[in-house]
Amino acid sequence: MAWWHSAVTYQIYPRSFADSNGDGVGDLRGIINHVDHLVALGVDVVWLSPIYRSPMDDNGYDISDYCDVDPSLGTLADLDELIASLHQHGMKLILDMVINHTSDEHPWFIESRDPASPKRDWYIWRPAREAMEPGTPGAEPTNAGSAFSGPGWAYDPQSGQYYLHLFSPKQADLNWENPEVRAELYTMMRWWVDRGVDGFRLDVINMISKTYPIGDGPAGPDGLCYQLGMVANGPRLHEFLAEMNAAVGFAEHELFIVGETPGIDVELARSFTDPAARELDMVFTFEHVEVDQAGMKWELVPLRLPVLKATLAEYQYGLEQAGWNSLYFENHDQPRSVSRFGDDSPAFRVASAKTLATTLHLLKGTPYVYQGQELGMTNAGFTSIEQYNDLESINFFHLAVSLGLPSEQLLAVIAAKSRDNARTPMCWDAGVNAGFTTGQPWLPVNADHTQINAAAAIADPDSVFHHYRKLIALRHELAVVREGRFELLLAQDEALFTFTRTLGQVRLLVVANWTSAAQPWPWGLPEVTGAELLLGTHPVGAQELSGWESRIYRLA
Ligand code: NOJ
């Protein structure tokens, strides 16, 4: 077993975690000051969303210097101190590595703008569509849309050509076909390994190899094709990943490597994470966080539990023989799970946050806790577009308004799905600005912070926090939680998520009520008479399950 098979990872979005200097933006010293919180929770690995120098168009996912810390977050010395502090407490640190694209303010891109520069080929430049006047509407080389609305090509008047940006125009895609680009990135990653980092989360890593030639795709209402998958998962992907693994020394240094891979399937996930392939340790897949939408992110449909169960089970079974799962419900791009899949009303918030956690943490794979998830933090509750900071939400709003959609309806879907739901400041206490900052927070603090905050959760033995702590401890204690074979039970049940985990003679049964209504104990489950209740959300005894009750049994 690799060391990370027993690890639980905690994700920090540095801008929103803790502000030490009163400028309203979280920083590295803020994290250093709260290492005790991570120790109390018992996590093994900390993943930092990008901390590099950046114009912050996409809050750091647009890097202008890979080898320095953004001044708004601190200094390299602060980062060294954080790494040392985590190591001292037995934790590891992984950095978010964004190498599909750089900022348009990165010196490489600035040089690349000159067609005569040796760096011209480091990015993906194309002339205007044939017979079109460069720079005029519709003259983009193809109709590829960007993930943040609008064309995926930006015009550069200096050379009369366009560069590809699958995300914002300030995030120019690197040309991985160029061997110098790859060599330079690997050298930079090795520099971080030598500095003491223990691994990487590789941003949209399946997009580094493009499918050429990039052509037109099926157009939506604004004439653009938003199927990023048409460009991603290119033919050289496995080659690039294996090359990176060898060149950076992933295996040699026993690094923790998780790739973010939107739009893949279980076969691809297995091919990336099969240890024999020497590519990645695990990947973030997306089907399970798309079950409440119809195609596009912003078209909401009610969650159907059997569909969610089938999706998660497909990966549990599919990666049983080779490969490894990463387990997440939340991150900096997803809404709060208690508001999305649970019931965030006062009556059920705590129970549903715990039951979501029980379900996720008893699956096989590496669980991820996103800051504030361990408190059962809820969605932001923004009601006007001015409250948002996230470019994805804001761009979508303006595009959809221009296409004639009513703004109230748009505000409702954005309130449900916006990435800003996860990015509101971490709530530390019931005081001013939830103890996040003494200044003006860069994003509003959740109104419910007087109830939902770390200090209150730690003081209450029945809190969501202590439930997470127990789940994490259970994974560390029991081999069956780490390695046991998964089997889904009652797949079609609309209310209950039930499964077993088996290792040798040891068998666990997880029964989770994913509704706010009480449910009778179902037919067809293994006998629990004489079984040991390892962890439950409610006082034991009742035959029926209360709303959002879950139980973990060790069967006799
Ligand atoms: C995925 C990251 O998680 C997201 O936050 C970012 O906007 C895009 N990649 C572009 O880097």
Coordinates of C-alpha atoms and ligand atoms in Angstrom, one line a residue:
M1 CA 0.0 0.0 0.0
A2 CA 1.3 3.5 -0.8
W3 CA 1.3 5.9 2.1
W4 CA -1.5 8.0 0.7
H5 CA -3.9 5.0 0.6
S6 CA -4.6 5.7 4.3
A7 CA -4.5 9.5 4.0
V8 CA -7.3 12.1 4.3
T9 CA -6.7 15.4 2.5
Y10 CA -7.8 18.8 3.6
Q11 CA -8.1 21.5 0.9
I12 CA -7.4 25.1 1.7
Y13 CA -8.4 28.0 -0.5
P14 CA -5.8 30.4 0.9
R15 CA -7.7 33.7 0.0
S16 CA -10.6 32.5 2.2
F17 CA -9.0 30.6 5.1
A18 CA -7.6 33.1 7.5
D19 CA -6.3 36.7 7.1
S20 CA -3.4 37.5 9.5
N21 CA -2.7 41.1 8.4
G22 CA -6.2 42.7 8.2
D23 CA -6.2 43.4 4.4
G24 CA -9.3 41.2 4.0
V25 CA -7.6 38.5 2.0
G26 CA -6.5 35.2 3.6
D27 CA -2.8 34.5 3.6
L28 CA -0.1 31.9 4.5
R29 CA 0.5 33.2 7.9
G30 CA -3.2 32.8 8.6
I31 CA -2.8 29.2 7.7
I32 CA 0.2 28.8 10.0
N33 CA -1.8 30.3 12.8
H34 CA -4.5 27.6 12.3
V35 CA -2.4 24.5 12.0
D36 CA -3.9 23.4 15.3
H37 CA -7.3 23.1 13.6
L38 CA -5.9 20.6 11.1
V39 CA -4.2 18.7 13.9
A40 CA -7.4 18.5 15.8
L41 CA -9.3 17.2 12.8
G42 CA -6.6 14.6 12.2
V43 CA -6.0 15.0 8.4
D44 CA -2.8 13.8 6.8
V45 CA -2.3 16.0 3.8
V46 CA -3.0 19.6 3.1
W47 CA -3.7 20.8 -0.5
L48 CA -3.2 24.5 -1.1
S49 CA -5.1 26.1 -4.0
P50 CA -2.6 28.2 -5.9
I51 CA -0.3 30.5 -3.9
Y52 CA 1.9 31.7 -6.8
R53 CA 2.3 35.2 -8.1
S54 CA -0.8 36.0 -10.1
P55 CA -2.9 38.9 -11.4
M56 CA -5.8 37.0 -9.7
D57 CA -8.1 37.0 -12.7
D58 CA -9.2 33.5 -11.6
N59 CA -7.9 33.8 -8.0
G60 CA -4.5 32.3 -8.7
Y61 CA -5.3 29.8 -11.4
D62 CA -3.7 32.3 -13.7
I63 CA 0.0 32.1 -12.8
S64 CA 2.5 34.8 -13.8
D65 CA 5.5 33.4 -11.8
Y66 CA 5.7 29.7 -10.8
C67 CA 8.6 30.2 -8.4
D68 CA 7.3 32.9 -6.1
V69 CA 4.4 33.4 -3.7
D70 CA 1.8 36.1 -4.5
P71 CA 2.5 39.1 -2.3
S72 CA -1.2 39.2 -1.2
L73 CA -0.6 35.7 0.4
G74 CA 2.8 36.1 1.9
T75 CA 6.4 35.2 0.9
L76 CA 8.4 32.1 0.1
A77 CA 9.7 32.2 3.6
D78 CA 6.1 31.9 4.9
L79 CA 5.6 28.9 2.7
D80 CA 8.8 27.3 4.0
E81 CA 7.5 27.9 7.5
L82 CA 4.1 26.4 6.8
I83 CA 5.7 23.3 5.2
A84 CA 8.0 22.9 8.2
S85 CA 5.1 23.3 10.6
L86 CA 2.9 20.7 8.8
H87 CA 5.8 18.3 8.6
Q88 CA 6.5 18.8 12.3
H89 CA 2.9 17.7 13.0
G90 CA 3.2 14.7 10.7
M91 CA 1.3 16.2 7.8
K92 CA 2.2 16.6 4.2
L93 CA 1.7 19.6 1.9
I94 CA 0.7 19.4 -1.8
L95 CA 0.6 22.4 -4.1
D96 CA -2.0 23.1 -6.8
M97 CA 0.0 23.1 -10.1
V98 CA -1.6 24.9 -13.0
I99 CA 0.3 23.9 -16.1
N100 CA -2.3 23.7 -18.8
H101 CA -2.1 27.4 -19.1
T102 CA -0.3 30.5 -17.7
S103 CA -1.4 34.0 -17.1
D104 CA -1.2 36.3 -20.1
E105 CA 1.1 38.3 -17.8
H106 CA 3.6 35.5 -17.5
P107 CA 7.0 36.6 -19.1
W108 CA 6.7 33.5 -21.4
F109 CA 3.4 34.7 -22.8
I110 CA 4.6 38.3 -23.1
E111 CA 7.5 37.1 -25.2
S112 CA 5.3 34.8 -27.2
R113 CA 3.2 37.7 -28.4
D114 CA 6.1 38.6 -30.7
P115 CA 5.8 36.3 -33.8
A116 CA 9.6 36.4 -34.2
S117 CA 10.2 35.3 -30.6
P118 CA 11.6 31.7 -29.9
K119 CA 8.7 31.5 -27.4
R120 CA 6.0 32.0 -30.1
D121 CA 5.4 28.3 -30.3
W122 CA 5.1 28.0 -26.5
Y123 CA 1.4 28.9 -26.8
I124 CA -1.3 28.0 -29.4
W125 CA -1.5 30.7 -32.0
R126 CA -3.8 30.6 -35.1
P127 CA -4.8 33.0 -37.9
A128 CA -8.3 34.3 -38.2
R129 CA -11.0 32.1 -39.9
E130 CA -10.5 32.1 -43.7
A131 CA -11.8 35.1 -45.5
M132 CA -12.7 36.9 -42.3
E133 CA -11.2 40.2 -41.1
P134 CA -9.0 39.4 -38.0
G135 CA -10.4 40.8 -34.8
T136 CA -14.0 41.1 -36.1
P137 CA -16.9 39.2 -34.5
G138 CA -17.0 35.6 -35.6
A139 CA -13.4 35.7 -37.1
E140 CA -12.0 33.4 -34.4
P141 CA -10.2 30.4 -35.9
T142 CA -12.9 28.0 -34.6
N143 CA -16.1 28.3 -32.6
A144 CA -14.5 26.8 -29.4
G145 CA -16.1 28.4 -26.4
S146 CA -14.2 29.0 -23.1
A147 CA -15.2 27.5 -19.8
F148 CA -16.0 31.0 -18.6
S149 CA -18.4 31.9 -21.5
G150 CA -17.4 33.7 -24.7
P151 CA -14.9 32.6 -27.4
G152 CA -12.0 30.3 -26.4
W153 CA -9.7 32.4 -28.7
A154 CA -8.5 35.9 -28.0
Y155 CA -7.3 38.3 -30.6
D156 CA -3.9 39.8 -30.3
P157 CA -3.7 42.9 -32.6
Q158 CA 0.1 43.0 -32.4
S159 CA 0.4 39.9 -34.7
G160 CA -3.1 39.8 -36.1
Q161 CA -3.5 36.2 -34.7
Y162 CA -5.5 34.5 -32.0
Y163 CA -4.3 32.5 -29.0
L164 CA -6.3 29.6 -27.4
H165 CA -7.6 30.0 -23.9
L166 CA -9.9 27.2 -22.7
F167 CA -10.6 29.4 -19.6
S168 CA -10.4 33.2 -19.3
P169 CA -8.5 35.3 -21.9
K170 CA -6.0 35.9 -19.1
Q171 CA -5.3 32.1 -19.0
A172 CA -3.4 31.3 -22.2
D173 CA -3.1 27.6 -23.0
L174 CA 0.5 26.3 -23.2
N175 CA 1.6 24.3 -26.2
W176 CA 2.6 21.0 -24.7
E177 CA 3.7 19.7 -28.2
N178 CA 6.7 21.8 -27.7
P179 CA 9.4 19.8 -25.8
E180 CA 11.0 23.0 -24.3
V181 CA 7.7 23.9 -22.6
R182 CA 7.5 20.5 -21.0
A183 CA 11.1 20.5 -19.9
E184 CA 10.8 23.9 -18.4
L185 CA 7.7 22.9 -16.4
Y186 CA 9.2 19.7 -15.1
T187 CA 12.3 21.6 -13.9
M188 CA 10.1 24.0 -12.1
M189 CA 8.1 21.2 -10.5
R190 CA 11.4 19.6 -9.3
W191 CA 12.4 22.9 -7.8
W192 CA 9.3 22.7 -5.6
V193 CA 9.9 19.1 -4.7
D194 CA 13.5 20.1 -3.6
R195 CA 11.9 22.8 -1.5
G196 CA 9.9 20.2 0.4
V197 CA 6.5 19.9 -1.1
D198 CA 5.1 16.4 -1.0
G199 CA 3.0 16.3 -4.1
F200 CA 0.8 18.2 -6.5
R201 CA -2.8 18.6 -7.5
L202 CA -2.6 19.0 -11.3
D203 CA -5.2 21.4 -12.6
V204 CA -7.2 20.3 -15.6
I205 CA -4.4 17.9 -16.5
N206 CA -6.3 16.0 -19.1
M207 CA -6.4 19.2 -21.2
I208 CA -2.6 19.4 -21.7
S209 CA -2.7 17.2 -24.8
K210 CA -5.1 18.8 -27.3
T211 CA -7.0 17.0 -30.0
Y212 CA -5.6 18.6 -33.2
P213 CA -6.7 20.0 -35.5
I214 CA -9.0 22.1 -33.3
G215 CA -12.2 22.4 -35.3
D216 CA -15.7 23.7 -35.1
G217 CA -18.2 21.9 -32.8
P218 CA -21.9 21.9 -32.4
A219 CA -22.9 25.5 -31.7
G220 CA -25.1 26.7 -28.8
P221 CA -27.4 29.8 -28.8
D222 CA -24.4 32.2 -28.9
G223 CA -22.8 30.3 -31.8
L224 CA -20.1 28.8 -29.7
C225 CA -19.4 25.2 -28.8
Y226 CA -18.8 24.7 -25.0
Q227 CA -17.7 21.1 -25.2
L228 CA -14.2 21.4 -23.8
G229 CA -13.9 17.7 -24.2
M230 CA -13.5 18.1 -27.9
V231 CA -10.2 19.7 -27.3
A232 CA -9.1 17.7 -24.2
N233 CA -7.8 14.1 -23.8
G234 CA -5.6 14.4 -26.8
P235 CA -3.6 11.5 -28.2
R236 CA -0.3 12.3 -26.4
L237 CA -1.9 12.5 -22.9
H238 CA -0.5 9.2 -21.5
E239 CA 2.9 9.9 -23.0
F240 CA 3.0 13.4 -21.4
L241 CA 1.9 12.1 -18.0
A242 CA 4.4 9.2 -18.0
E243 CA 7.1 11.6 -19.0
M244 CA 6.2 14.1 -16.3
N245 CA 6.1 11.3 -13.7
A246 CA 9.6 10.2 -14.6
A247 CA 11.1 13.7 -15.1
V248 CA 9.8 15.1 -11.8
G249 CA 10.3 11.9 -9.9
F250 CA 6.8 11.2 -8.8
A251 CA 7.5 7.6 -7.9
E252 CA 11.1 8.1 -6.7
H253 CA 10.0 10.8 -4.2
E254 CA 6.8 9.0 -3.3
L255 CA 4.8 12.1 -4.1
F256 CA 1.1 12.4 -3.8
I257 CA -0.2 13.2 -7.3
V258 CA -3.9 13.9 -8.0
G259 CA -5.0 15.0 -11.4
E260 CA -8.1 17.1 -12.0
T261 CA -9.7 15.4 -15.1
P262 CA -13.1 16.8 -16.1
G263 CA -15.0 14.9 -18.8
I264 CA -13.3 11.5 -18.5
D265 CA -14.8 8.1 -17.9
V266 CA -14.0 5.2 -15.7
E267 CA -11.7 3.5 -18.3
L268 CA -9.6 6.6 -18.6
A269 CA -9.6 7.0 -14.8
R270 CA -8.2 3.5 -14.5
S271 CA -5.7 4.0 -17.2
F272 CA -4.3 7.1 -15.5
T273 CA -4.2 5.6 -12.0
D274 CA -3.2 2.0 -12.6
P275 CA 0.2 2.0 -10.8
A276 CA 1.7 0.0 -13.6
A277 CA 1.1 3.0 -16.0
R278 CA 3.3 5.3 -13.7
E279 CA 1.2 8.3 -14.5
L280 CA -1.0 9.7 -11.6
D281 CA -2.0 8.3 -8.2
M282 CA -5.6 9.3 -8.5
V283 CA -7.9 11.7 -10.4
F284 CA -10.9 13.9 -9.6
T285 CA -13.8 12.8 -11.7
F286 CA -17.0 14.8 -12.2
E287 CA -20.0 12.7 -13.0
H288 CA -21.1 12.6 -9.4
V289 CA -21.1 16.4 -9.1
E290 CA -23.1 16.6 -12.3
V291 CA -26.1 14.5 -11.3
D292 CA -28.2 17.5 -10.4
Q293 CA -27.8 19.2 -13.7
A294 CA -29.1 18.5 -17.3
G295 CA -26.0 18.7 -19.4
M296 CA -24.9 22.2 -18.6
K297 CA -23.8 23.3 -15.1
W298 CA -26.5 25.9 -14.9
E299 CA -29.5 23.7 -15.9
L300 CA -30.7 22.4 -12.6
V301 CA -32.6 19.1 -12.1
P302 CA -33.5 17.5 -8.8
L303 CA -31.0 15.0 -7.4
R304 CA -32.0 11.4 -8.0
L305 CA -30.2 9.3 -5.4
P306 CA -30.1 6.0 -7.5
V307 CA -28.2 8.0 -10.2
L308 CA -25.7 9.4 -7.7
K309 CA -25.2 5.9 -6.2
A310 CA -24.8 4.3 -9.6
T311 CA -22.1 6.8 -10.6
L312 CA -20.1 6.5 -7.4
A313 CA -20.5 2.7 -7.5
E314 CA -19.3 2.5 -11.1
Y315 CA -16.0 4.1 -10.0
Q316 CA -15.8 1.9 -6.9
Y317 CA -16.1 -1.2 -9.0
G318 CA -14.2 0.1 -11.9
L319 CA -11.1 0.9 -9.9
E320 CA -11.2 -2.1 -7.7
Q321 CA -8.5 -4.2 -9.5
A322 CA -6.3 -1.3 -10.6
G323 CA -6.3 2.4 -9.9
W324 CA -7.5 4.5 -7.0
N325 CA -10.4 6.8 -6.3
S326 CA -10.4 10.3 -4.9
L327 CA -13.6 11.0 -2.9
Y328 CA -15.1 14.5 -2.8
F329 CA -18.3 16.3 -2.6
E330 CA -16.9 19.8 -2.2
N331 CA -14.0 21.9 -3.4
H332 CA -13.5 25.5 -4.4
D333 CA -15.5 25.0 -7.6
Q334 CA -18.5 23.3 -6.1
P335 CA -21.4 24.6 -3.9
R336 CA -21.6 23.5 -0.3
S337 CA -22.7 19.9 -0.1
V338 CA -25.1 20.4 2.8
S339 CA -27.0 23.0 0.8
R340 CA -26.8 21.0 -2.4
F341 CA -27.3 17.3 -1.5
G342 CA -28.3 17.6 2.2
D343 CA -30.9 19.8 4.0
D344 CA -29.4 23.0 5.4
S345 CA -32.5 23.9 7.4
P346 CA -31.8 24.2 11.2
A347 CA -33.7 21.0 11.8
F348 CA -31.5 18.8 9.5
R349 CA -28.2 20.7 8.8
V350 CA -26.1 18.9 11.3
A351 CA -27.5 15.4 10.6
S352 CA -27.4 15.8 6.9
A353 CA -23.8 17.2 6.9
K354 CA -22.8 14.2 9.0
T355 CA -24.6 11.7 6.8
L356 CA -23.0 13.0 3.7
A357 CA -19.7 12.7 5.4
T358 CA -20.4 9.1 6.6
T359 CA -21.3 8.1 3.0
L360 CA -18.3 9.6 1.4
H361 CA -15.7 8.6 4.0
L362 CA -16.7 5.0 4.0
L363 CA -16.1 4.6 0.3
K364 CA -12.8 3.2 -0.9
G365 CA -10.3 5.9 -2.0
T366 CA -8.8 9.1 -0.6
P367 CA -11.3 11.4 1.0
Y368 CA -11.0 15.2 0.6
V369 CA -12.4 17.6 3.1
Y370 CA -12.8 21.2 1.8
Q371 CA -12.3 24.0 4.3
G372 CA -15.6 24.6 6.2
Q373 CA -17.1 21.3 5.1
E374 CA -16.1 19.9 8.5
L375 CA -18.3 22.6 10.0
G376 CA -21.3 21.9 7.7
M377 CA -20.9 25.4 6.2
T378 CA -23.8 26.4 3.9
N379 CA -24.1 28.2 0.6
A380 CA -23.4 31.9 0.5
G381 CA -27.0 33.1 0.0
F382 CA -26.2 35.9 -2.4
T383 CA -29.1 37.6 -4.0
S384 CA -27.6 40.2 -6.3
I385 CA -24.9 39.8 -9.0
E386 CA -22.8 42.5 -7.3
Q387 CA -22.1 40.2 -4.4
Y388 CA -20.3 37.8 -6.6
N389 CA -16.5 37.8 -7.4
D390 CA -16.2 34.6 -9.5
L391 CA -15.7 35.4 -13.2
E392 CA -17.5 32.2 -14.2
S393 CA -20.7 33.2 -12.4
I394 CA -20.5 36.9 -13.5
N395 CA -19.8 36.1 -17.2
F396 CA -22.5 33.5 -17.4
F397 CA -25.0 36.0 -15.9
H398 CA -24.2 38.7 -18.4
L399 CA -24.2 36.3 -21.4
A400 CA -27.6 34.7 -20.3
V401 CA -29.1 38.2 -19.8
S402 CA -28.0 39.2 -23.3
L403 CA -29.7 36.1 -24.6
G404 CA -32.9 37.2 -23.0
L405 CA -33.1 35.1 -19.8
P406 CA -34.9 36.6 -16.8
S407 CA -32.4 37.8 -14.2
E408 CA -34.3 36.5 -11.2
Q409 CA -34.2 33.0 -12.6
L410 CA -30.5 33.4 -13.3
L411 CA -29.8 34.6 -9.8
A412 CA -31.6 31.6 -8.4
V413 CA -29.4 29.1 -10.4
I414 CA -26.2 31.0 -9.7
A415 CA -27.1 31.0 -6.0
A416 CA -27.4 27.3 -6.2
K417 CA -24.3 26.5 -8.3
S418 CA -21.8 29.4 -8.1
R419 CA -18.3 28.6 -7.1
D420 CA -18.4 31.6 -4.7
N421 CA -20.6 29.4 -2.4
A422 CA -17.4 27.6 -1.4
R423 CA -15.2 30.7 -1.4
T424 CA -16.9 32.8 1.4
P425 CA -14.5 33.2 4.3
M426 CA -13.9 30.3 6.7
C427 CA -15.9 30.9 9.8
W428 CA -13.7 30.6 12.9
D429 CA -16.0 32.2 15.6
A430 CA -19.2 34.1 16.1
G431 CA -17.4 37.4 16.2
V432 CA -17.0 40.2 13.7
N433 CA -16.4 38.7 10.2
A434 CA -16.4 35.3 11.8
G435 CA -12.8 35.8 13.0
F436 CA -11.6 35.6 9.4
T437 CA -10.2 39.2 9.2
T438 CA -10.1 42.4 11.2
G439 CA -10.5 44.2 7.9
Q440 CA -13.1 44.2 5.1
P441 CA -13.4 40.6 3.8
W442 CA -12.9 40.3 0.0
L443 CA -16.1 38.2 -0.2
P444 CA -19.0 38.5 2.2
V445 CA -19.0 36.3 5.3
N446 CA -21.9 33.9 5.6
A447 CA -24.8 35.4 7.6
D448 CA -25.1 32.1 9.6
H449 CA -21.6 32.3 11.0
T450 CA -22.9 33.2 14.5
Q451 CA -24.2 29.6 14.6
I452 CA -21.9 27.8 12.3
N453 CA -18.2 28.3 13.2
A454 CA -15.2 26.4 14.2
A455 CA -15.2 27.5 17.9
A456 CA -18.8 26.4 18.4
A457 CA -18.2 23.1 16.6
I458 CA -15.1 22.2 18.6
A459 CA -16.9 23.0 21.8
D460 CA -19.9 20.8 20.9
P461 CA -19.2 17.0 21.1
D462 CA -22.1 16.3 18.8
S463 CA -21.0 18.7 16.1
V464 CA -20.3 18.0 12.4
F465 CA -16.6 18.6 13.2
H466 CA -16.3 15.8 15.7
H467 CA -18.2 13.5 13.4
Y468 CA -15.5 14.2 10.7
R469 CA -12.8 13.7 13.3
K470 CA -14.2 10.2 14.1
L471 CA -14.6 9.3 10.5
I472 CA -11.0 10.2 9.8
A473 CA -9.8 8.2 12.9
L474 CA -11.9 5.2 11.7
R475 CA -10.0 5.2 8.4
H476 CA -6.7 5.3 10.2
E477 CA -7.7 2.5 12.6
L478 CA -9.5 0.0 10.3
A479 CA -7.9 -1.6 7.3
V480 CA -11.4 -2.5 6.0
V481 CA -12.1 1.2 5.6
R482 CA -9.0 1.7 3.6
E483 CA -8.9 -1.6 1.6
G484 CA -12.2 -3.4 1.9
R485 CA -14.2 -4.4 -1.2
F486 CA -17.2 -2.2 -1.9
E487 CA -20.7 -3.6 -2.6
L488 CA -23.7 -1.4 -3.2
L489 CA -27.0 -2.6 -1.8
L490 CA -30.5 -1.5 -2.6
A491 CA -29.3 0.3 -5.7
Q492 CA -32.8 1.5 -6.7
D493 CA -33.8 2.8 -3.3
E494 CA -34.7 6.5 -3.7
A495 CA -34.0 7.3 0.0
L496 CA -31.3 5.1 1.3
F497 CA -27.6 4.9 0.4
T498 CA -26.4 1.5 1.7
F499 CA -23.3 -0.5 1.1
T500 CA -20.9 -3.0 2.6
R501 CA -17.1 -3.0 2.8
T502 CA -15.4 -6.4 3.2
L503 CA -11.9 -7.4 4.0
G504 CA -11.3 -11.0 4.9
Q505 CA -13.7 -11.8 7.8
V506 CA -14.4 -8.2 8.6
R507 CA -17.5 -6.7 7.1
L508 CA -18.9 -3.2 7.6
L509 CA -22.5 -2.1 6.7
V510 CA -23.2 1.5 6.0
V511 CA -26.9 2.6 6.1
A512 CA -27.5 6.3 5.3
N513 CA -30.9 8.0 5.0
W514 CA -30.5 10.7 2.4
T515 CA -33.9 12.3 3.0
S516 CA -35.4 14.5 5.8
A517 CA -38.2 12.0 6.3
A518 CA -38.0 9.0 8.7
Q519 CA -37.5 5.7 6.8
P520 CA -38.4 2.2 7.9
W521 CA -35.5 -0.2 8.2
P522 CA -35.5 -1.8 4.7
W523 CA -35.9 -5.4 3.7
G524 CA -32.9 -7.2 2.3
L525 CA -30.0 -5.9 4.4
P526 CA -27.6 -8.1 6.2
E527 CA -28.7 -8.9 9.8
V528 CA -27.6 -6.3 12.3
T529 CA -28.6 -8.2 15.5
G530 CA -25.4 -8.6 17.4
A531 CA -23.5 -6.2 15.1
E532 CA -21.4 -3.5 16.7
L533 CA -22.4 0.1 15.9
L534 CA -19.1 1.8 15.1
L535 CA -20.5 5.3 14.5
G536 CA -24.0 6.8 14.1
T537 CA -25.5 10.2 13.8
H538 CA -28.4 9.6 16.2
P539 CA -29.0 8.0 19.6
V540 CA -29.1 4.2 19.0
G541 CA -32.0 1.9 19.3
A542 CA -34.8 2.8 17.0
Q543 CA -35.6 0.3 14.3
E544 CA -36.6 3.1 11.8
L545 CA -34.1 5.6 10.6
S546 CA -34.7 9.3 11.4
G547 CA -34.4 11.9 8.7
W548 CA -30.7 12.1 7.6
E549 CA -29.7 9.4 10.1
S550 CA -26.7 7.2 9.2
R551 CA -25.1 4.2 10.9
I552 CA -21.9 2.3 10.4
Y553 CA -22.0 -1.3 11.7
R554 CA -19.3 -3.9 12.1
L555 CA -21.3 -7.1 11.3
A556 CA -20.9 -10.1 13.6
Ligands
NOJ1 C1 -9.9 24.1 -12.5 C2 -9.8 24.8 -11.2 O1 -10.3 24.0 -10.1 C3 -10.7 26.1 -11.4 O2 -10.9 26.8 -10.1 C4 -10.0 26.9 -12.4 O3 -10.9 28.0 -12.7 C5 -9.8 26.2 -13.7 N1 -9.3 24.8 -13.5 C6 -8.8 26.9 -14.6 O4 -7.5 26.8 -14.0

